[in-house]
Coordinates of C-alpha atoms in Angstrom, one line a residue:
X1 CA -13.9 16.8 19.3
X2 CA -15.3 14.1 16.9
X3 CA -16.2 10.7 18.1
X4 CA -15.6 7.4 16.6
X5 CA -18.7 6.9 14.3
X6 CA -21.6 4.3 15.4
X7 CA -23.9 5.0 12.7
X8 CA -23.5 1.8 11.1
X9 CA -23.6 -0.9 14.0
X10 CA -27.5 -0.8 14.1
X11 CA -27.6 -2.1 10.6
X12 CA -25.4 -5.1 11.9
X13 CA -28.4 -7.1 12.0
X14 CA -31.1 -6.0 10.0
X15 CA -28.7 -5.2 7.0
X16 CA -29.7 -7.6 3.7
X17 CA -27.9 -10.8 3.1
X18 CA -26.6 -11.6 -0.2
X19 CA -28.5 -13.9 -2.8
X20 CA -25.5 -16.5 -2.9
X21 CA -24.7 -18.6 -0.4
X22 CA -20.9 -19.6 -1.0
X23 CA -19.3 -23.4 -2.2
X24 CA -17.3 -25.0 0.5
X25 CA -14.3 -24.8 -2.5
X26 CA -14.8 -21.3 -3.5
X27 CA -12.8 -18.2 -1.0
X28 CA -15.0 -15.4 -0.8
X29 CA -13.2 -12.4 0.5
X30 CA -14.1 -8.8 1.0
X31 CA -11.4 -6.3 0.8
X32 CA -10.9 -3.0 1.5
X33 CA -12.2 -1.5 -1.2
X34 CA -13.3 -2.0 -4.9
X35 CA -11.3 -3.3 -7.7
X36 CA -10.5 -0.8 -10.6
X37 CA -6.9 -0.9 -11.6
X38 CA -5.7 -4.7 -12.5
X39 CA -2.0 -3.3 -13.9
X40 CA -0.7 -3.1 -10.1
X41 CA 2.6 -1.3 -11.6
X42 CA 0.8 1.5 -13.0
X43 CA -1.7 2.2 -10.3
X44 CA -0.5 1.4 -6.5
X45 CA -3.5 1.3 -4.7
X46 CA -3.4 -1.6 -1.7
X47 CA -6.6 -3.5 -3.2
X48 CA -4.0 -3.1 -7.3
X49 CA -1.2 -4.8 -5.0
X50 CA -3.4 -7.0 -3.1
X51 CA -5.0 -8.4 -6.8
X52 CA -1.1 -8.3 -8.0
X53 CA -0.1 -10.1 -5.1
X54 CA -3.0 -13.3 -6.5
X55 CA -1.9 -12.8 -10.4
X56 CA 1.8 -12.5 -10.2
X57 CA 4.8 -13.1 -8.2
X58 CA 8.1 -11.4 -7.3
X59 CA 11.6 -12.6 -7.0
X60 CA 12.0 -11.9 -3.6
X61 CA 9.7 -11.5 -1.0
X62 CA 9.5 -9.9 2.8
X63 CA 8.8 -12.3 5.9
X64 CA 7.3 -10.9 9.1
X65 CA 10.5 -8.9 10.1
X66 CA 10.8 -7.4 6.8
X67 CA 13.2 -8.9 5.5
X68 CA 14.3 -9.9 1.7
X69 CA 14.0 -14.2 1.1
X70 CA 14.1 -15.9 -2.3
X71 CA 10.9 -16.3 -3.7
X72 CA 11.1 -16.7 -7.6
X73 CA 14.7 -16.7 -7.0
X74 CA 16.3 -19.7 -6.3
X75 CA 19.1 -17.4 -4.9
X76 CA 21.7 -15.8 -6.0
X77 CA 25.6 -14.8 -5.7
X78 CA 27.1 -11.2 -5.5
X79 CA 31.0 -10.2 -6.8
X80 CA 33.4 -9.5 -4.0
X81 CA 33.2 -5.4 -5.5
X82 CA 29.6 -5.5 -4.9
X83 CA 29.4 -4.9 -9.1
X84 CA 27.5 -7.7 -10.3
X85 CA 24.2 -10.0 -8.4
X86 CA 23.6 -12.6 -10.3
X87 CA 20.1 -14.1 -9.6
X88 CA 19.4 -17.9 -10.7
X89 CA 15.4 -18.8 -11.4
X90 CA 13.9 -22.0 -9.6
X91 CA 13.0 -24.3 -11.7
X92 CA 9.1 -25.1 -13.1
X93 CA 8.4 -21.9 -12.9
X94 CA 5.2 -21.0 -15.9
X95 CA 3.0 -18.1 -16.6
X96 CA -0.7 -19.2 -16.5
X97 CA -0.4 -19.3 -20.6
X98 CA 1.7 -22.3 -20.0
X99 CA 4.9 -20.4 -21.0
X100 CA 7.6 -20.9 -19.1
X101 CA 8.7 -17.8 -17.1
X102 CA 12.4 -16.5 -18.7
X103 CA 15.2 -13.7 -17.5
X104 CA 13.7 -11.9 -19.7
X105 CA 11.1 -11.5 -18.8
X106 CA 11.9 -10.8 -15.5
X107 CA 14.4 -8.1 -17.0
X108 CA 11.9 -6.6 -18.8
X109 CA 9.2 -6.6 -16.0
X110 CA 12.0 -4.9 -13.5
X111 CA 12.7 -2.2 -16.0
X112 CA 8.9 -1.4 -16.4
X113 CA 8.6 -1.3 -12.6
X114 CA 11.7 0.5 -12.1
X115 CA 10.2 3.7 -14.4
X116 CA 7.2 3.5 -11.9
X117 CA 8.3 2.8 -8.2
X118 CA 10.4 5.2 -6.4
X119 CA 12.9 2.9 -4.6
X120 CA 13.0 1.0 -8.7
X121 CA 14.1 4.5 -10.1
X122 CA 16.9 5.0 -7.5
X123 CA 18.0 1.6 -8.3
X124 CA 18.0 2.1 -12.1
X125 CA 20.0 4.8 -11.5
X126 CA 23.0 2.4 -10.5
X127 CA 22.0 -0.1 -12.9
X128 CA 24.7 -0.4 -16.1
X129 CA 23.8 -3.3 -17.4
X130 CA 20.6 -5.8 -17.1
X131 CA 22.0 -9.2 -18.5
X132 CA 20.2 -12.8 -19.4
X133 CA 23.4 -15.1 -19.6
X134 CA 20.3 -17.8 -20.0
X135 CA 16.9 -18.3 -19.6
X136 CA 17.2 -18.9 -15.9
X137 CA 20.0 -16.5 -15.5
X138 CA 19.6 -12.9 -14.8
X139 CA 22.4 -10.5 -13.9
X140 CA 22.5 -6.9 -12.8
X141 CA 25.4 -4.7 -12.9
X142 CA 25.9 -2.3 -11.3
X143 CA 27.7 1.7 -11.4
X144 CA 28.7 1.3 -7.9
X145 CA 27.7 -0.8 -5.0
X146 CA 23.7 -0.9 -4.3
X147 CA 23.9 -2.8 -0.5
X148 CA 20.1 -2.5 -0.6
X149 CA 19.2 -4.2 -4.2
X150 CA 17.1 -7.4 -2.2
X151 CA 15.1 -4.7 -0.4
X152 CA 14.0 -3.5 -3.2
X153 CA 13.1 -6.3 -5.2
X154 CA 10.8 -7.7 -2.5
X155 CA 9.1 -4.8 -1.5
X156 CA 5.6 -5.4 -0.7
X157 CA 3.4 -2.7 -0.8
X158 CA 3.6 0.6 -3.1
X159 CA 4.1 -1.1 -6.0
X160 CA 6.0 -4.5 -5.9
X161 CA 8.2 -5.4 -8.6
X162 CA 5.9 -7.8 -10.3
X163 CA 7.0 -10.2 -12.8
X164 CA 4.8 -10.5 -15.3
X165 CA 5.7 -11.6 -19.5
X166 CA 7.8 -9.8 -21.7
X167 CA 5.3 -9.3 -24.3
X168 CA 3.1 -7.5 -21.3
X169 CA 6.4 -5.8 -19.5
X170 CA 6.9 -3.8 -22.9
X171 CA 3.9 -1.9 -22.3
X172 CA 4.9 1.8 -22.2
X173 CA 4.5 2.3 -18.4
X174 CA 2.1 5.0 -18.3
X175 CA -0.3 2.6 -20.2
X176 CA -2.0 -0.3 -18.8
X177 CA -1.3 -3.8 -19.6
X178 CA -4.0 -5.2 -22.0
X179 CA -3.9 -8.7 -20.4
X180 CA -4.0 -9.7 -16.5
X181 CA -1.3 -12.8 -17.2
X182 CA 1.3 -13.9 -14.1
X183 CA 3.0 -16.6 -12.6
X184 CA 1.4 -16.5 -9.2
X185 CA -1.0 -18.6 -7.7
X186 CA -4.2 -17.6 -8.6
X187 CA -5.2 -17.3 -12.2
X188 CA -7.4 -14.3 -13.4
X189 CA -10.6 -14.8 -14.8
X190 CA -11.5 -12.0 -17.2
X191 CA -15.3 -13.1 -17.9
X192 CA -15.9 -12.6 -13.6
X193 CA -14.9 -9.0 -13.5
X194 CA -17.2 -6.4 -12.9
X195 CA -15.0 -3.1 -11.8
X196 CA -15.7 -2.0 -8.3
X197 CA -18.0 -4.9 -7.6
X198 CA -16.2 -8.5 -8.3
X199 CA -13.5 -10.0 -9.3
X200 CA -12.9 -13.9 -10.2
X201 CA -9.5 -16.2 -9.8
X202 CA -8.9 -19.8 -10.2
X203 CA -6.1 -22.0 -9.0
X204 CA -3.4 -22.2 -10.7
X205 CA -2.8 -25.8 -10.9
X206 CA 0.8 -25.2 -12.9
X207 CA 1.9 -22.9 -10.0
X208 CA 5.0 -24.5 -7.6
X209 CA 5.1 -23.0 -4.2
X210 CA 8.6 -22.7 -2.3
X211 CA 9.0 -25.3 0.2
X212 CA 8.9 -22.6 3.2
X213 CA 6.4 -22.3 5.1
X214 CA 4.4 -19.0 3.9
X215 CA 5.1 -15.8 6.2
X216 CA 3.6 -12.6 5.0
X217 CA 4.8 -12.4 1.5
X218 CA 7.4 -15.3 1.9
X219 CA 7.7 -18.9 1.8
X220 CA 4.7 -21.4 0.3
X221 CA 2.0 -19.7 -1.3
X222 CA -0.1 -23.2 -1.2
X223 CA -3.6 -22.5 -2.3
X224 CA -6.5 -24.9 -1.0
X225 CA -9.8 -23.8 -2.9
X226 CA -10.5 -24.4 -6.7
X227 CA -11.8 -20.1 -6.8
X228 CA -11.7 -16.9 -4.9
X229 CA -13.6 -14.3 -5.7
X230 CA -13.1 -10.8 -4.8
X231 CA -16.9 -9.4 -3.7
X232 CA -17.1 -5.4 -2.8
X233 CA -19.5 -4.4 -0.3
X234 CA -20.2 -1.1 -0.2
X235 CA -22.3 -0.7 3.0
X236 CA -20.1 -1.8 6.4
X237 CA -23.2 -3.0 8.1
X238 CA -24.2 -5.5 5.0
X239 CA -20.3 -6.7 4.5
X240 CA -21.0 -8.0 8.5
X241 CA -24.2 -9.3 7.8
X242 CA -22.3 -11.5 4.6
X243 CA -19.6 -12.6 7.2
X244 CA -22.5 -13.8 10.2
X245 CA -24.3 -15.7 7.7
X246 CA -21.2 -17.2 5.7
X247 CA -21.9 -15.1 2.7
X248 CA -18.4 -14.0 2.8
X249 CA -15.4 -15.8 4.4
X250 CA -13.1 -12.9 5.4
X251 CA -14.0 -9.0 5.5
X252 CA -10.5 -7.1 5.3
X253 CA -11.6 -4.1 7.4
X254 CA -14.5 -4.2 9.3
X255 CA -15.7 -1.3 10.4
X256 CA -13.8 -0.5 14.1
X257 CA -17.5 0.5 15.4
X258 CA -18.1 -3.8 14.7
X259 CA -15.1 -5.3 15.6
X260 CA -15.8 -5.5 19.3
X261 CA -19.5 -7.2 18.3
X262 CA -17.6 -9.7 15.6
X263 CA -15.4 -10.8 18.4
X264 CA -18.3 -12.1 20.4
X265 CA -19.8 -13.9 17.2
X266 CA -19.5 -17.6 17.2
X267 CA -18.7 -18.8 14.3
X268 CA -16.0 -15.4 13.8
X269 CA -12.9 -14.6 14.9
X270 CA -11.0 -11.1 15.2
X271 CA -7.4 -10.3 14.8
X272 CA -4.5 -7.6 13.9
X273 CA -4.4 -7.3 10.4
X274 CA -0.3 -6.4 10.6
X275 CA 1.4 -6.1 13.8
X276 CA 3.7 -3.3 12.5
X277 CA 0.3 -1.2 12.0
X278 CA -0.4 1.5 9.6
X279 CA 1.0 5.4 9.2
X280 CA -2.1 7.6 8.7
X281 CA -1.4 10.8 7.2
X282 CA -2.5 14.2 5.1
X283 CA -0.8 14.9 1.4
X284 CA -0.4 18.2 0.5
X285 CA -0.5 19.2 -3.2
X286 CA 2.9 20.8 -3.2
X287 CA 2.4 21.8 -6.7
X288 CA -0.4 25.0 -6.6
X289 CA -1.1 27.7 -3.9
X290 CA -1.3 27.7 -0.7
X291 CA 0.7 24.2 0.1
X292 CA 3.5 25.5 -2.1
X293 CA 4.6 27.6 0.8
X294 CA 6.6 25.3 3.5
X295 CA 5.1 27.6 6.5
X296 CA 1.8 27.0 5.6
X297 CA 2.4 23.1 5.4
X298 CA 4.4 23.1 9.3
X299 CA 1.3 25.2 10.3
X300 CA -1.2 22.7 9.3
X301 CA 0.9 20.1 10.7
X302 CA 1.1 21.3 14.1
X303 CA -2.8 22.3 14.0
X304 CA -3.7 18.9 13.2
X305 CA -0.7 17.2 15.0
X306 CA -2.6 18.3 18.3
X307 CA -5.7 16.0 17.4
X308 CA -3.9 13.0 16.6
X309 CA -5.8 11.1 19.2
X310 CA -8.9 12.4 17.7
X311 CA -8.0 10.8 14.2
X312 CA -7.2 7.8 16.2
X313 CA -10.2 7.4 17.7
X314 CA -12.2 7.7 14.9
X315 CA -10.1 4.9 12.9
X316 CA -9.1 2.7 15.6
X317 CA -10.3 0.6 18.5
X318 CA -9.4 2.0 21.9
X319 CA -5.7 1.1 22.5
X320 CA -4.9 0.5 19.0
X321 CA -4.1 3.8 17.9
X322 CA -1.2 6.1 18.7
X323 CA 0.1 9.6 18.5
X324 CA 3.5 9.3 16.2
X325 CA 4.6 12.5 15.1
X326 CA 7.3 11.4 12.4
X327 CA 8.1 11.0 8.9
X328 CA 8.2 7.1 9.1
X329 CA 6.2 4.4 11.4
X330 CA 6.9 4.5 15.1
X331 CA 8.7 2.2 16.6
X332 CA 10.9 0.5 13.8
X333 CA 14.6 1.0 14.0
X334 CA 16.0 4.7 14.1
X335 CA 12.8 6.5 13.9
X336 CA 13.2 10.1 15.5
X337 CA 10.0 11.3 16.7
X338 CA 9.2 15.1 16.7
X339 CA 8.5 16.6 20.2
X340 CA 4.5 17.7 20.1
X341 CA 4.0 20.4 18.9
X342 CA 3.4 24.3 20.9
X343 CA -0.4 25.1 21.7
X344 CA -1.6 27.3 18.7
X345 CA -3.8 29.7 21.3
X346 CA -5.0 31.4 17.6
X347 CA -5.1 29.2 14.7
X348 CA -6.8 31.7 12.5
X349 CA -3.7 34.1 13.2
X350 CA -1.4 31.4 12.9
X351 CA -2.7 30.4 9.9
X352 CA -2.6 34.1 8.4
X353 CA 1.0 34.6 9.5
X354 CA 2.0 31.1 7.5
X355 CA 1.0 32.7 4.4
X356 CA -3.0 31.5 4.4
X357 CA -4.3 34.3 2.6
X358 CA -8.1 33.0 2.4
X359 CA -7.7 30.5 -0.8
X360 CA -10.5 27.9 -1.1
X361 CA -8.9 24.4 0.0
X362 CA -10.5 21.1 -1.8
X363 CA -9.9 18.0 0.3
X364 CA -11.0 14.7 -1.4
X365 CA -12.1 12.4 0.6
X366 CA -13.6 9.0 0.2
X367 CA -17.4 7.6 1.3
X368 CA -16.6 4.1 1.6
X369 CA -12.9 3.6 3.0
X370 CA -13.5 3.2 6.8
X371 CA -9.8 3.7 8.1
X372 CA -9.8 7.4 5.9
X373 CA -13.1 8.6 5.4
X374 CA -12.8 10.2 9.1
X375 CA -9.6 11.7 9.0
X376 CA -10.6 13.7 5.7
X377 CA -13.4 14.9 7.4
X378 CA -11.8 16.0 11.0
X379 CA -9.4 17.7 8.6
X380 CA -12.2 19.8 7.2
X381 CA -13.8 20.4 10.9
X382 CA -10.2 21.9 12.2
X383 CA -9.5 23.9 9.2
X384 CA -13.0 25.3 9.2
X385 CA -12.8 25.9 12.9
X386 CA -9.6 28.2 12.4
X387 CA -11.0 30.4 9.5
X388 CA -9.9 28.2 6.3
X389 CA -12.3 28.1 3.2
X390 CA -12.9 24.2 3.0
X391 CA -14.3 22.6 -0.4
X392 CA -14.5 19.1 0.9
X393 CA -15.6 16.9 -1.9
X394 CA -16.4 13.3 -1.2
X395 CA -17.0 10.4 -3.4
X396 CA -16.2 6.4 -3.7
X397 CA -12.6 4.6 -3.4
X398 CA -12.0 4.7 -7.4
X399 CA -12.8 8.3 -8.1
X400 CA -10.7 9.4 -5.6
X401 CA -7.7 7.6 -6.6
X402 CA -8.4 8.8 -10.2
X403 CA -8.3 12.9 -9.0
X404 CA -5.5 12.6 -6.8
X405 CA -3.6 11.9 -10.2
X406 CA -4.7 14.8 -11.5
X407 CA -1.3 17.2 -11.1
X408 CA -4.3 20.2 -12.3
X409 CA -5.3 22.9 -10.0
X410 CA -8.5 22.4 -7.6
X411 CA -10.5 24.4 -10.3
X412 CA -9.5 22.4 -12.9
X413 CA -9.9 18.9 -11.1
X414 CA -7.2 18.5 -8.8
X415 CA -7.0 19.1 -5.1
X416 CA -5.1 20.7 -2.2
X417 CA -5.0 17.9 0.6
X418 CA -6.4 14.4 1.2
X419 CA -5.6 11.4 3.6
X420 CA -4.7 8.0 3.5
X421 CA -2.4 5.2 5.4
X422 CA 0.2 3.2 4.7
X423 CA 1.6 -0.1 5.9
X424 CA 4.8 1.0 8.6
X425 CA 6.4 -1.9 5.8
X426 CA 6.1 0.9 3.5
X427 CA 8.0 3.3 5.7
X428 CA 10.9 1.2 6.5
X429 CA 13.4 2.9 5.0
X430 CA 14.0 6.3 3.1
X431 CA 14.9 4.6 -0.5
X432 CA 11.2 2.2 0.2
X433 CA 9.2 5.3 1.6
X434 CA 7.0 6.8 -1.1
X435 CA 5.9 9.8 0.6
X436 CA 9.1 10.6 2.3
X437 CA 10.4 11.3 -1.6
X438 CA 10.7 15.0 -3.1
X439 CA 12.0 14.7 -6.5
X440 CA 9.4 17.0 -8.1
X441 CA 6.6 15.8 -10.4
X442 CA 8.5 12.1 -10.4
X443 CA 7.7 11.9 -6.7
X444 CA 4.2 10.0 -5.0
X445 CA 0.9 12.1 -5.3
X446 CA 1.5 15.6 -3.9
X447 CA 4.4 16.0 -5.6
X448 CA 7.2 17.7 -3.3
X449 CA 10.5 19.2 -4.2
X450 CA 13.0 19.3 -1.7
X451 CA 17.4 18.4 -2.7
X452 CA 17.9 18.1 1.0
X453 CA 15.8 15.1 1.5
X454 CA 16.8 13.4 -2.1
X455 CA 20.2 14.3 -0.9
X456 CA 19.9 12.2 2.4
X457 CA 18.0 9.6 0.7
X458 CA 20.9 8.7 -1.2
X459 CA 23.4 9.1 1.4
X460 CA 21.7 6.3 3.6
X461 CA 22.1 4.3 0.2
X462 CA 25.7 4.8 -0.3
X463 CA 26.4 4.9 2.9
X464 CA 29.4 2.6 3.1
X465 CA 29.0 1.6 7.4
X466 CA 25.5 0.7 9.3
X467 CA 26.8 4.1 11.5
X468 CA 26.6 6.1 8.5
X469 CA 23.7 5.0 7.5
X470 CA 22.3 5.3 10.7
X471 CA 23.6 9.3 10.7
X472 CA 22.0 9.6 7.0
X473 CA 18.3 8.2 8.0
X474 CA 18.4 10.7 11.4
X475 CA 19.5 13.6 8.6
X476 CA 16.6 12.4 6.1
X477 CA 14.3 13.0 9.4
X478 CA 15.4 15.7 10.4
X479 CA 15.8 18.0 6.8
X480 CA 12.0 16.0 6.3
X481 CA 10.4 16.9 9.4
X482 CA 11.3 21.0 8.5
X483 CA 10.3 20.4 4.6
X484 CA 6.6 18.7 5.6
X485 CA 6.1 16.5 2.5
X486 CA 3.0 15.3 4.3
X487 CA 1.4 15.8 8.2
X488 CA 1.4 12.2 10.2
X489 CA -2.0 11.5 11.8
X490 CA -1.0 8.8 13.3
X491 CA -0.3 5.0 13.6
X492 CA -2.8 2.2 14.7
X493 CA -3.1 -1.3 14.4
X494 CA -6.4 -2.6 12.2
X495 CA -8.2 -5.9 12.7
X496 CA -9.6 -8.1 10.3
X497 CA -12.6 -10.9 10.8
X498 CA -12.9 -13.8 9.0
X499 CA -15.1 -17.0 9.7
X500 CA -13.7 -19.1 12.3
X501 CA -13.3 -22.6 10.1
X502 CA -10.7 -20.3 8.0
X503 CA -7.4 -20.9 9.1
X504 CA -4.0 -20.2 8.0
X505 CA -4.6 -16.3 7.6
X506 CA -1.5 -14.8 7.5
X507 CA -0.8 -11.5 9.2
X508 CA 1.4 -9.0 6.7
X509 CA 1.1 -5.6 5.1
X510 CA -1.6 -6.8 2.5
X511 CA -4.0 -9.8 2.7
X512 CA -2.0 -13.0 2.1
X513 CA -4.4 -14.6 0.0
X514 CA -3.1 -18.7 -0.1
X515 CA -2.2 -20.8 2.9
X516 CA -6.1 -21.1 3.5
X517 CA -7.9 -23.7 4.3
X518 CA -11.8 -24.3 5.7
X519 CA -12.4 -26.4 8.9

């Protein structure tokens, strides 16, 4: 059994403060982890998305239920044969270059995206034509009828279709964008950055929020300070330190261990980061040996399936963790869970009979990612306890990321397994799923194969009633569950602190940074 660490709360207060104090007009917030990747279409890391989310904006965005409103989009108007949308721009809209934002650029930022995002790909697939009738015009027409285009326009995590300027959308997308240039409302201040440390934004004084009332990614995005800057602290027990003495404003993910001290702070206040919570779960590398053999994978599942409350504790608060044995977040509409699984009275035999035959495993594993750095290392623990050779390498956020792109074997820089979460918004379907998808090497990190589970995928697209496409998410599940494109850990809620004269922080799958204010 491995407990909930508690290492870090006796740093709480003798940990350093920061030399700076902040300015009453400048947010200083402390995400998750550092910033690397500023191109949020080529690398779709939470803190990419969560700097995309500042930069840029999207046409459509979710509210709290998930579901698709207009955002750059004044609206738009669909054919009667479900053929053409045609999506009309609001008016005013500029790039922070002063230029004002055109359908084409817009059409050239959704066909970049489109050759990096899953659910983009599937919908390029029906795609015949991208049109610009006029500059505030864009039309998309279609092969045959795509009932979910909306949801995929305004998806907002795993890489949101981000609309950034032509010039910039023409990069090649396996190459990074050369300048960080948007329409959204915080402007990106090049001379601030320091990668994996700080990052710098200014209003955007040319930026026109909807009249809406903001709602996770919806709505108003009405900035109140003149800056934010991003500020990575490393060490938990100095990031809380920062946020006692105003230092910081807002600390994304304290660590749980904390949380229950921060809520009896004055001056602090606690809540649930996102009410839908957060899917934790192990990748396999389906590409090299051993995880290329399916009854390997279900083995591991069901070993670790049986310490899902252990996972939990070690991320989560008591009560806000949960076992959820399936492919997609518990408790949104349809999701099957599996029954738990049989007691494995010899893992080591178990292991063998799957096909185990005494490789070296490499799990990567982050040092400073609180909600993951335990799960990767009660992955190790269990595997080690039933006979597995475990290479568990460890390192910070950015290095991590940068492996687990590496499609090489473990000897040659890749890996076998490692863990991370995902927002239940990411899970909501099988077309917005990343890690449901098994189309080969074009699939997320892991890279699973599996027709049956592409085939379903597009069944619950096409699927012409809400009861079929009911029948083709409970086939995706089930054809899913028996392929193992990953092992769930489970699902728990996070909380966030920020400094009580914050308010206005919205609750979503990333951190909302506008609708702010202090006092």
């Amino acid at each position: 059994m491995m407990h909930r660490r508690s290492l870090f709360a006796a740093t709480l207060l003798a940990a350093p403060a920061l030399a700076q104090s902040p300015q009453s007009r400048t947010l200083r917030f402390m995400p998750q982890a550092g910033l690397v990747g500023l191109d949020p279409i080529l690398q779709p890391t939470t803190i990419s998305t969560t700097h995309g989310f500042c930069v840029f904006d999207t046409l459509y965005g979710v509210n709290a239920r998930l579901e698709p409103r207009p955002q750059m989009a004044e609206g738009h108007s669909v054919s009667a044969d479900g053929l053409l949308w045609t999506i009309r721009l609001r008016d005013g809209l500029r790039f922070h270059d002063g230029a004002p934002v055109r359908s084409v650029d817009c059409v050239a930022s959704l066909r970049r995206w489109a050759q990096r995002d899953g659910f983009g790909r599937i919908l390029a697939e029906a795609v015949a034509e991208w049109g610009t009738p006029d500059d505030r015009t864009l039309t998309i027409r279609l092969i045959r009828p795509f009932p979910a285009l909306l949801d995929a326009l305004a998806k907002p995590v795993a890489t949101p279709a981000f609309i950034m300027p032509q010039r910039l959308a023409d990069t090649p997308p396996d190459r990074a964008i050369t300048e960080i240039v948007g329409s959204g409302p915080w402007r990106w201040l090049p001379d601030q950055f320091i990668p994996a440390a700080r990052a710098g934004y200014a209003k955007f004084d040319g930026y026109v929020p909807r009249d809406e009332p903001a709602e996770s990614a919806s709505g108003g995005k009405r900035v109140h300070f003149d800056r934010l800057d991003l500020v990575w602290i490393p060490d938990p027990g100095t990031a809380v330190a920062a946020l006692r003495t105003a230092e910081v404003d807002w600390v994304e993910y304290p660590l749980p261990d904390l949380v229950p001290i921060l809520a009896r702070e004055r001056g602090i206040t606690t809540q649930v980061y996102d009410p839908n919570g957060f899917l934790g779960f192990l990748r396999f590398n389906h590409l090299h040996a051993p995880f290329d053999k399916v009854a390997l994978r279900r083995a591991v599942r069901d070993l670790i399936g049986a310490s899902q409350a252990d996972y939990m504790a070690a991320v989560a608060l008591p009560g806000d963790g949960r076992d959820c044995r399936a492919l997609f977040a518990c408790g949104l509409p349809g999701v099957v869970e599996a029954p738990p699984p049989a007691v494995m009275r010899d893992p080591r035999a178990a292991l063998r009979a799957a096909g185990y035959a005494g490789e070296k495993i490499t799990i990567i594993n982050p040092t400073d990612f609180a909600a993951i750095v335990p799960q990767g290392r009660i992955t190790a623990e269990i595997l080690r306890r039933a006979g597995v050779d475990v290479d568990l390498i460890e390192a910070d956020w950015p290095t991590i990321v940068a492996r687990r792109a590496n499609k090489g074997p473990p000897a040659q820089g890749g890996w076998n397994i490692f863990h991370t979460n995902l927002p239940a918004a990411g899970t909501a379907n099988p077309a917005v799923n990343p890690i449901v998808r098994a189309n080969g090497e074009a699939a997320w990190f892991g890279w699973p194969t599996d027709d049956g589970i592409e085939a379903g995928v597009q069944s619950w697209l096409r699927a012409p009633t809400a009861e079929a496409q009911a029948a083709a998410f409970a086939e995706v599940q089930r054809v899913g569950w028996d392929a193992v494109p990953f092992a769930p850990t489970g699902q728990f809620v996070l909380r966030t602190a920020f400094r009580s004269d914050l308010t206005g922080v919205l609750q979503g799958p990333n951190p909302m940074l506008w609708n702010l204010r202090r006092g």
